[in-house]
Amino acid sequence: MGKRSRQRQKNQNAGRDDRDNAGWGAGYAEIIKENKLFELYYKEQGLLPEGEFEQFMEAMREPLPATIRITGYKSHAKEILHCLKDKYFKDIQELEIDGQKIEAPQPLSWYPDEQAWHTNMSRKIIRKSPLLEKFHQFLVSETESGNISRQEAVSMIPPLLLKIESHHKILDMCAAPGSKTAQLIEMLHSDMDVPFPEGFVIANDVDNKRCYLLVHQAKRLNSPCIMVVNHDASCIPTLQMDSGGKKDILLYDRVLCDVPCSGDGTMRKNIDVWKKWTTSNSLHLHGLQLRIAVRGVEQLAVGGRMVYSTCSLNPIEDEAVIAALLEKSEGALELEDASADLPGLKRMPGVTSWKLMTKEGQWFSDWSEVPSSRHTQIRPTMFPPKDPEKLASMHLERCMRILPHHQNTGGFFVAVLVKKAPMPWNKRYPKLRKSAAAQTGGAPAAPSPADAPPLLPEGSLEEEEMEEGGPAGKVDGEAEAADAPLAQEAAGKQDAVCGPPPSKKLRLFGYKEDPFVFLTEDDPVFTTIQSFYDLSPDFPKLNVLTRTHEGKKRHLYMVSKELRNVLLNNSERMKVINTGVKVWSRNSDGEEFGCAFRLAQEGIYTLQPYIRSRIIKVSMEDIKVLLTQENPFLSKLEADAHAQAKQLGMGSIVLKYIPNPNNPSEPQCPIQLCGWRGKTSIRAFVPRNERFHYLRMLGVEVFRDKQGQGQKKRDGAKEEKEGEAEEEEAEEAAAAGDEAERENGDENGSLEPKTESEKKESSS
C-alpha cells in the first residue's frame, strides 16, 4: 500500500476514534441546531402560549427520548410488562454511568394500561453497561418477535383516536414504515380467542421499496387480516366487494391519513431538518396533502372516522388542509372534539388564524395580497377562511397540536373527522348516457370541484367504473426496476362517462409479485391435511391460498373471509405486495409420515382452533426442555406429556401450554408451539427470537455475553448428544426438518453460538 493511502487510512481511523470518544451527537458536529427562518416563522405565527418560545426552542435542540410500546393484543402482553418491570426496570433505577444518572423508564401517562414507556438512555450509554446491554438485547429480541415496537410517542396517538373495533374495515393511506399499522392490527385482534376478526387493514404506500419495510413490520404480528398494497394515496383505487351476490363499493369504517409532510416536528431525531427547513417545503406539500385527505374521505363510509395527522407544526400543512377539506365537504364532514380522549396527554387547540411566508421572508395574510407571479406556488386553500361565521362553524380549535416541551416528545398535529353524509361531489352530476356523451364529445356537463374526480353517488358501481380508468387500471405485465417511480400511462378516452379527465390505465412499477391463488374446497392438498390434523368441519378451506399457479405448492397461507372477498374482486385494480399468514410449509420427507405439510409457527394461533389431533399438552418444565435442547428424547418430557407423545406417530405436532390460574408464579397466558415428533425424540420448530421470548416468560434468562461467544442460559444447558440412538434420531430429525432449516435459516436452531456476521445482524 502506498504512502498516501496509508496516511489517508490513518486520518480516517483518527476521525473514527474522535467520534467514538465524543458525547451525544457525535458525527453531527457539523450540523448546528439553529435556523433563523424557522424561529422567525414560528414566533410570528403565535402557535405557542405566551412566554414559552424559548422553552420550545430548547426542547427542540435536545435529543428525543427512546420510546417502546408493548404489543397490546397478545394475551401475554401482561407477562412482558411484568418481565420489564421486575427484571429490567428495577435494576436500572439509581444507576450512574460516567457521572450521568440513568432514569428508569417511565410509562406514558396517556397510553392505556402502561403499554408504552419512554427513557432517556442513548445507544452510547447502553453499550457502556453490561446491565443495560442485557436490557438492549431484550428490546432487540422482543422487537424482532413482534412483542415490542420501538415507536415515537406522538406517533402512537392517531391509531388510539380512531377507536378501532374488531369488525372495522380500515385503510391506512400512507402506511410505511408501519408502526401505526401494527397498532391498527393489534386493535383488530384485541380478543385473541377470535382467530379471524371480521375487520381488516389495507395498508398502502406509494414507495415500492418502503412497502417491503411495511411487510416486515406487519409480518411480526402474524395476522390473517392485513393486506399491503402499492399505490399513490391521492388516487388509490376504489375497490369492490361481493355482498349477497351483487358487487358493492368498499367503503371503510376507519381511515388513517398520516400524510407526507415537511417534518419540522421531528427535528429532535432528524437533525438534518435544522439545515434543510424552509417555508417553501410546506407550500409544495399542501396540495398533495389536501388531495390525499380528499381521497381518504371519499373512501370513508358515512358514520366513519378519519384521523388526519402530520409530524409538522406548520398551519399550512395542518389547519389549512383541514379548513379546505371542511369547506369542500359543505357540511358532510365534521371535526370531532377529542379533548376528552387520552387523558394525561397535553395538547394545544388548533389555531384559526395564520399567515404565509416565502423563503425570502415576505409575509401574506390573504390570497388577495399574493402577486400573480406566485399563484402557482401559493394557493387560496392555504389561507384561513375569510367569513367569520364559516370559520367559527368549522371548529378548528378541535384540532390538536402536540408541542415538544410540554411532555418531552416530538412535535405533532392530529385532527379527527367524522363523515355525516356523502361528499357533495359524489351526489351531483349523474352519468350521461352514451348518446348524450357522444353529442357533447365527452365534455363535462358541469364543472367538477377541485381535487374531486368522483362525481357519482358513493357506493355506486357507476362511480367506480368512472374512476377505474385512473388508479384502477390493469397491472402492466413487465416488471420494472424496483426504484422506479409510480407512473401512469394515458390510454383511450372513455366515451360513456361525463366529468372526469380521459381514462388512464395504471402502469405499476417495482418488483413483479407472485400471484395469490386461492384453493378450492376439493383441492387434493386438503385430503391428507384433513385426515392427519383432523380439521374441524368449520375450517374455512376457501380462505387458504398459495403463491403459485403451477408446480408443487411450497407454502399455504390463510387470510380472513373479508380479505379473500377483496382479493378476488380487485385483482385487476390494485397491486398487492403481501397478504396472509403462513400456516403450513411443505416438508420434503413428510409424505412418508402421513402428510406432506408441517405446521408453521407464524400461523399456529390462527390455525390451532381448527386442529383436533396431533396436540400434546405440555407443562412449563416441558417447554423449557423443548426450547433449550435440540432433540430431547421423549423420556425427557414429564410423565403426562410423555404418555401423550407416545400415542402419536411421527410428524408435525402442536405443543400446547394451558395456564394454571391456581399457580400465579407460572405464566398466565396460553402458549402454542409447532414441533416435530420423531422416532424417539421430540423437537420444537420455533424461530430464535420467539424461543428467547418464551424462555424469558418462563423465568429463564437468555442473553449473549459481551463478546457474543454463544448464548448463556441459567436454567438448563444444552445436553451433549450421547449414544448411537441419539445420533440416529438426530439424523431423522434433520431429514424431517431440513426444509424448515433452509427456509428459516438459523431461526429453528437451538441456542447455539453465533458467527461474527450473525452477531452484527442481531445487534443492528
CSV table of N, CA, C and O in Angstrom, one decimal, residues 653-728:
chain,number,residue,atom,x,y,z
A,653,ILE,N,-46.5,-31.6,15.0
A,653,ILE,CA,-47.4,-31.6,16.2
A,653,ILE,C,-47.6,-30.2,16.7
A,653,ILE,O,-46.8,-29.3,16.3
A,654,VAL,N,-48.6,-30.0,17.6
A,654,VAL,CA,-48.8,-28.8,18.3
A,654,VAL,C,-48.5,-29.0,19.8
A,654,VAL,O,-49.0,-30.0,20.4
A,655,LEU,N,-47.6,-28.2,20.3
A,655,LEU,CA,-47.3,-28.3,21.8
A,655,LEU,C,-48.0,-27.2,22.5
A,655,LEU,O,-47.8,-26.0,22.2
A,656,LYS,N,-49.0,-27.5,23.4
A,656,LYS,CA,-49.9,-26.6,23.9
A,656,LYS,C,-49.8,-26.5,25.4
A,656,LYS,O,-49.9,-27.5,26.1
A,657,TYR,N,-49.5,-25.2,25.9
A,657,TYR,CA,-49.4,-25.0,27.3
A,657,TYR,C,-50.7,-24.2,27.8
A,657,TYR,O,-51.0,-23.2,27.2
A,658,ILE,N,-51.4,-24.8,28.7
A,658,ILE,CA,-52.6,-24.1,29.3
A,658,ILE,C,-52.2,-23.6,30.7
A,658,ILE,O,-51.8,-24.4,31.5
A,659,PRO,N,-52.4,-22.3,30.9
A,659,PRO,CA,-52.0,-21.7,32.2
A,659,PRO,C,-52.9,-22.3,33.4
A,659,PRO,O,-54.0,-22.6,33.2
A,660,ASN,N,-52.2,-22.4,34.5
A,660,ASN,CA,-52.9,-22.8,35.7
A,660,ASN,C,-53.2,-21.6,36.6
A,660,ASN,O,-52.3,-21.0,37.2
A,661,PRO,N,-54.5,-21.2,36.7
A,661,PRO,CA,-54.8,-20.0,37.5
A,661,PRO,C,-54.5,-20.1,39.0
A,661,PRO,O,-54.3,-19.1,39.7
A,662,ASN,N,-54.3,-21.3,39.4
A,662,ASN,CA,-54.0,-21.6,40.9
A,662,ASN,C,-52.5,-21.4,41.2
A,662,ASN,O,-52.1,-21.5,42.3
A,663,ASN,N,-51.7,-21.3,40.1
A,663,ASN,CA,-50.3,-21.1,40.3
A,663,ASN,C,-49.8,-19.8,39.7
A,663,ASN,O,-49.3,-19.8,38.5
A,664,PRO,N,-49.9,-18.7,40.3
A,664,PRO,CA,-49.6,-17.4,39.7
A,664,PRO,C,-48.2,-17.2,39.4
A,664,PRO,O,-47.8,-16.3,38.6
A,665,SER,N,-47.3,-18.0,39.9
A,665,SER,CA,-45.8,-17.9,39.6
A,665,SER,C,-45.5,-18.4,38.2
A,665,SER,O,-44.5,-18.0,37.6
A,666,GLU,N,-46.5,-19.1,37.6
A,666,GLU,CA,-46.3,-19.6,36.2
A,666,GLU,C,-47.0,-18.6,35.2
A,666,GLU,O,-47.8,-17.8,35.7
A,667,PRO,N,-46.5,-18.6,34.0
A,667,PRO,CA,-47.1,-17.7,33.0
A,667,PRO,C,-48.6,-17.9,32.9
A,667,PRO,O,-49.1,-19.0,32.8
A,668,GLN,N,-49.4,-16.8,33.0
A,668,GLN,CA,-50.9,-16.9,33.0
A,668,GLN,C,-51.4,-16.6,31.6
A,668,GLN,O,-52.5,-15.9,31.4
A,669,CYS,N,-50.8,-17.1,30.5
A,669,CYS,CA,-51.3,-17.0,29.2
A,669,CYS,C,-51.0,-18.2,28.4
A,669,CYS,O,-50.0,-18.9,28.7
A,670,PRO,N,-51.9,-18.6,27.5
A,670,PRO,CA,-51.6,-19.8,26.7
A,670,PRO,C,-50.4,-19.7,25.8
A,670,PRO,O,-50.1,-18.6,25.3
A,671,ILE,N,-49.7,-20.8,25.6
A,671,ILE,CA,-48.5,-20.8,24.7
A,671,ILE,C,-48.7,-22.0,23.7
A,671,ILE,O,-49.1,-23.1,24.2
A,672,GLN,N,-48.6,-21.7,22.4
A,672,GLN,CA,-48.7,-22.8,21.4
A,672,GLN,C,-47.5,-22.8,20.6
A,672,GLN,O,-47.1,-21.8,20.0
A,673,LEU,N,-46.8,-23.9,20.4
A,673,LEU,CA,-45.6,-24.1,19.7
A,673,LEU,C,-45.8,-25.2,18.6
A,673,LEU,O,-46.4,-26.2,18.9
A,674,CYS,N,-45.1,-25.0,17.5
A,674,CYS,CA,-45.1,-26.1,16.5
A,674,CYS,C,-43.9,-27.0,16.8
A,674,CYS,O,-42.9,-26.5,17.3
A,675,GLY,N,-44.1,-28.3,16.6
A,675,GLY,CA,-43.0,-29.2,16.9
A,675,GLY,C,-43.0,-30.4,15.9
A,675,GLY,O,-43.8,-30.4,15.0
A,676,TRP,N,-42.0,-31.3,16.1
A,676,TRP,CA,-41.9,-32.5,15.3
A,676,TRP,C,-41.7,-33.7,16.2
A,676,TRP,O,-40.8,-33.7,17.1
A,677,ARG,N,-42.6,-34.7,16.1
A,677,ARG,CA,-42.4,-35.9,16.9
A,677,ARG,C,-41.6,-36.9,16.0
A,677,ARG,O,-42.0,-37.3,14.9
A,678,GLY,N,-40.4,-37.2,16.5
A,678,GLY,CA,-39.5,-38.1,15.8
A,678,GLY,C,-39.7,-39.5,16.3
A,678,GLY,O,-40.7,-39.8,17.0
A,679,LYS,N,-38.8,-40.4,16.0
A,679,LYS,CA,-39.0,-41.8,16.4
A,679,LYS,C,-38.8,-42.0,17.9
A,679,LYS,O,-39.6,-42.6,18.6
A,680,THR,N,-37.8,-41.4,18.4
A,680,THR,CA,-37.6,-41.5,19.9
A,680,THR,C,-37.4,-40.1,20.5
A,680,THR,O,-37.2,-40.0,21.7
A,681,SER,N,-37.5,-39.1,19.8
A,681,SER,CA,-37.3,-37.7,20.3
A,681,SER,C,-38.4,-36.8,19.8
A,681,SER,O,-39.2,-37.1,19.1
A,682,ILE,N,-38.3,-35.6,20.3
A,682,ILE,CA,-39.3,-34.5,20.0
A,682,ILE,C,-38.5,-33.2,19.8
A,682,ILE,O,-37.5,-33.0,20.4
A,683,ARG,N,-39.1,-32.3,19.0
A,683,ARG,CA,-38.3,-31.1,18.7
A,683,ARG,C,-39.3,-29.9,18.5
A,683,ARG,O,-40.4,-30.1,17.9
A,684,ALA,N,-38.9,-28.7,18.9
A,684,ALA,CA,-39.8,-27.5,18.7
A,684,ALA,C,-39.3,-26.8,17.5
A,684,ALA,O,-38.1,-26.6,17.4
A,685,PHE,N,-40.2,-26.5,16.6
A,685,PHE,CA,-39.8,-25.6,15.4
A,685,PHE,C,-40.2,-24.2,15.7
A,685,PHE,O,-41.3,-23.8,15.3
A,686,VAL,N,-39.4,-23.5,16.4
A,686,VAL,CA,-39.7,-22.1,16.8
A,686,VAL,C,-38.6,-21.2,16.4
A,686,VAL,O,-37.4,-21.5,16.7
A,687,PRO,N,-38.8,-20.0,15.7
A,687,PRO,CA,-37.8,-19.1,15.4
A,687,PRO,C,-37.0,-18.7,16.6
A,687,PRO,O,-37.5,-18.6,17.7
A,688,ARG,N,-35.7,-18.3,16.4
A,688,ARG,CA,-34.8,-18.0,17.5
A,688,ARG,C,-35.4,-17.0,18.5
A,688,ARG,O,-35.4,-17.2,19.7
A,689,ASN,N,-35.8,-15.8,18.0
A,689,ASN,CA,-36.3,-14.8,18.9
A,689,ASN,C,-37.5,-15.2,19.7
A,689,ASN,O,-37.7,-14.7,20.8
A,690,GLU,N,-38.4,-16.0,19.1
A,690,GLU,CA,-39.5,-16.5,19.8
A,690,GLU,C,-39.1,-17.4,20.9
A,690,GLU,O,-39.7,-17.5,22.0
A,691,ARG,N,-38.1,-18.2,20.6
A,691,ARG,CA,-37.6,-19.1,21.7
A,691,ARG,C,-37.1,-18.2,22.9
A,691,ARG,O,-37.5,-18.5,24.0
A,692,PHE,N,-36.4,-17.2,22.6
A,692,PHE,CA,-35.9,-16.3,23.7
A,692,PHE,C,-37.1,-15.7,24.5
A,692,PHE,O,-37.1,-15.6,25.7
A,693,HIS,N,-38.1,-15.3,23.7
A,693,HIS,CA,-39.3,-14.7,24.3
A,693,HIS,C,-40.0,-15.7,25.3
A,693,HIS,O,-40.3,-15.3,26.4
A,694,TYR,N,-40.2,-16.9,24.8
A,694,TYR,CA,-40.9,-17.8,25.7
A,694,TYR,C,-40.1,-18.2,26.9
A,694,TYR,O,-40.6,-18.4,28.0
A,695,LEU,N,-38.8,-18.4,26.7
A,695,LEU,CA,-37.9,-18.7,27.8
A,695,LEU,C,-37.9,-17.6,28.9
A,695,LEU,O,-37.9,-17.9,30.1
A,696,ARG,N,-37.9,-16.4,28.4
A,696,ARG,CA,-37.9,-15.3,29.4
A,696,ARG,C,-39.2,-15.3,30.2
A,696,ARG,O,-39.2,-15.0,31.4
A,697,MET,N,-40.3,-15.6,29.5
A,697,MET,CA,-41.6,-15.7,30.2
A,697,MET,C,-41.6,-16.8,31.2
A,697,MET,O,-42.3,-16.7,32.2
A,698,LEU,N,-40.8,-17.8,31.0
A,698,LEU,CA,-40.7,-18.9,31.9
A,698,LEU,C,-39.7,-18.7,33.0
A,698,LEU,O,-39.4,-19.7,33.8
A,699,GLY,N,-39.0,-17.6,33.0
A,699,GLY,CA,-38.0,-17.3,34.0
A,699,GLY,C,-36.6,-17.7,33.7
A,699,GLY,O,-35.7,-17.6,34.5
A,700,VAL,N,-36.4,-18.1,32.4
A,700,VAL,CA,-35.0,-18.5,32.0
A,700,VAL,C,-34.4,-17.2,31.3
A,700,VAL,O,-34.9,-16.7,30.3
A,701,GLU,N,-33.3,-16.8,31.9
A,701,GLU,CA,-32.7,-15.6,31.3
A,701,GLU,C,-31.7,-16.0,30.1
A,701,GLU,O,-30.9,-16.8,30.3
A,702,VAL,N,-32.0,-15.4,29.0
A,702,VAL,CA,-31.2,-15.8,27.8
A,702,VAL,C,-30.5,-14.5,27.2
A,702,VAL,O,-31.2,-13.6,26.9
A,703,PHE,N,-29.2,-14.5,27.1
A,703,PHE,CA,-28.6,-13.4,26.6
A,703,PHE,C,-27.2,-13.7,26.0
A,703,PHE,O,-26.6,-14.8,26.4
A,704,ARG,N,-26.7,-12.9,25.1
A,704,ARG,CA,-25.3,-13.1,24.6
A,704,ARG,C,-24.4,-12.4,25.6
A,704,ARG,O,-24.6,-11.3,26.1
A,705,ASP,N,-23.2,-13.0,25.8
A,705,ASP,CA,-22.2,-12.3,26.6
A,705,ASP,C,-21.6,-11.2,25.8
A,705,ASP,O,-21.9,-11.0,24.6
A,706,LYS,N,-20.7,-10.5,26.4
A,706,LYS,CA,-20.1,-9.2,25.8
A,706,LYS,C,-19.5,-9.5,24.5
A,706,LYS,O,-19.6,-8.7,23.5
A,707,GLN,N,-18.8,-10.7,24.3
A,707,GLN,CA,-18.1,-11.0,23.1
A,707,GLN,C,-19.0,-11.7,22.1
A,707,GLN,O,-18.6,-12.0,21.0
A,708,GLY,N,-20.2,-12.0,22.6
A,708,GLY,CA,-21.2,-12.7,21.7
A,708,GLY,C,-20.8,-14.2,21.5
A,708,GLY,O,-21.2,-14.8,20.5
A,709,GLN,N,-20.0,-14.8,22.4
A,709,GLN,CA,-19.5,-16.1,22.2
A,709,GLN,C,-20.5,-17.2,22.6
A,709,GLN,O,-20.3,-18.0,23.5
A,710,GLY,N,-21.7,-17.0,22.1
A,710,GLY,CA,-22.7,-18.0,22.4
A,710,GLY,C,-23.8,-17.5,23.4
A,710,GLY,O,-23.7,-16.4,23.8
A,711,GLN,N,-24.7,-18.4,23.7
A,711,GLN,CA,-25.9,-18.0,24.5
A,711,GLN,C,-25.7,-18.5,25.9
A,711,GLN,O,-25.3,-19.7,26.1
A,712,LYS,N,-26.0,-17.7,26.9
A,712,LYS,CA,-25.9,-18.1,28.3
A,712,LYS,C,-27.3,-18.4,28.8
A,712,LYS,O,-28.2,-17.6,28.7
A,713,LYS,N,-27.5,-19.6,29.4
A,713,LYS,CA,-28.8,-19.9,30.0
A,713,LYS,C,-28.5,-20.3,31.4
A,713,LYS,O,-27.6,-21.1,31.7
A,714,ARG,N,-29.4,-19.8,32.3
A,714,ARG,CA,-29.2,-20.1,33.7
A,714,ARG,C,-30.1,-21.2,34.2
A,714,ARG,O,-30.2,-21.5,35.4
A,715,ASP,N,-30.8,-21.8,33.3
A,715,ASP,CA,-31.8,-22.8,33.8
A,715,ASP,C,-31.8,-24.0,32.9
A,715,ASP,O,-32.8,-24.2,32.2
A,716,GLY,N,-30.7,-24.7,32.8
A,716,GLY,CA,-30.6,-25.8,32.0
A,716,GLY,C,-29.8,-25.6,30.7
A,716,GLY,O,-30.2,-24.8,29.9
A,717,ALA,N,-28.7,-26.2,30.6
A,717,ALA,CA,-27.8,-26.1,29.4
A,717,ALA,C,-28.2,-27.1,28.4
A,717,ALA,O,-28.8,-28.1,28.7
A,718,LYS,N,-27.7,-26.9,27.1
A,718,LYS,CA,-27.9,-27.9,26.1
A,718,LYS,C,-27.1,-29.1,26.4
A,718,LYS,O,-26.0,-29.1,26.7
A,719,GLU,N,-27.8,-30.3,26.4
A,719,GLU,CA,-27.1,-31.5,26.7
A,719,GLU,C,-26.3,-32.1,25.5
A,719,GLU,O,-26.7,-31.9,24.4
A,720,GLU,N,-25.3,-32.8,25.8
A,720,GLU,CA,-24.5,-33.5,24.8
A,720,GLU,C,-25.2,-34.6,24.2
A,720,GLU,O,-26.0,-35.3,24.8
A,721,LYS,N,-25.0,-34.8,22.9
A,721,LYS,CA,-25.6,-36.0,22.2
A,721,LYS,C,-24.9,-37.3,22.7
A,721,LYS,O,-23.7,-37.3,22.9
A,722,GLU,N,-25.6,-38.3,23.0
A,722,GLU,CA,-25.0,-39.5,23.5
A,722,GLU,C,-25.6,-40.7,22.9
A,722,GLU,O,-26.8,-40.8,22.7
A,723,GLY,N,-24.6,-41.6,22.6
A,723,GLY,CA,-25.1,-42.9,22.1
A,723,GLY,C,-25.5,-43.0,20.6
A,723,GLY,O,-25.8,-42.0,20.0
A,724,GLU,N,-25.5,-44.1,20.1
A,724,GLU,CA,-25.9,-44.3,18.7
A,724,GLU,C,-27.3,-44.0,18.4
A,724,GLU,O,-27.7,-43.4,17.4
A,725,ALA,N,-28.2,-44.3,19.4
A,725,ALA,CA,-29.6,-44.0,19.2
A,725,ALA,C,-29.9,-42.5,19.1
A,725,ALA,O,-30.7,-42.1,18.2
A,726,GLU,N,-29.1,-41.7,19.9
A,726,GLU,CA,-29.3,-40.2,19.8
A,726,GLU,C,-28.8,-39.7,18.4
A,726,GLU,O,-29.5,-38.9,17.8
A,727,GLU,N,-27.7,-40.3,17.9
A,727,GLU,CA,-27.2,-39.9,16.6
A,727,GLU,C,-28.2,-40.2,15.5
A,727,GLU,O,-28.5,-39.4,14.6
A,728,GLU,N,-28.7,-41.4,15.6
A,728,GLU,CA,-29.7,-41.9,14.6
A,728,GLU,C,-31.0,-40.9,14.6
A,728,GLU,O,-31.5,-40.5,13.6
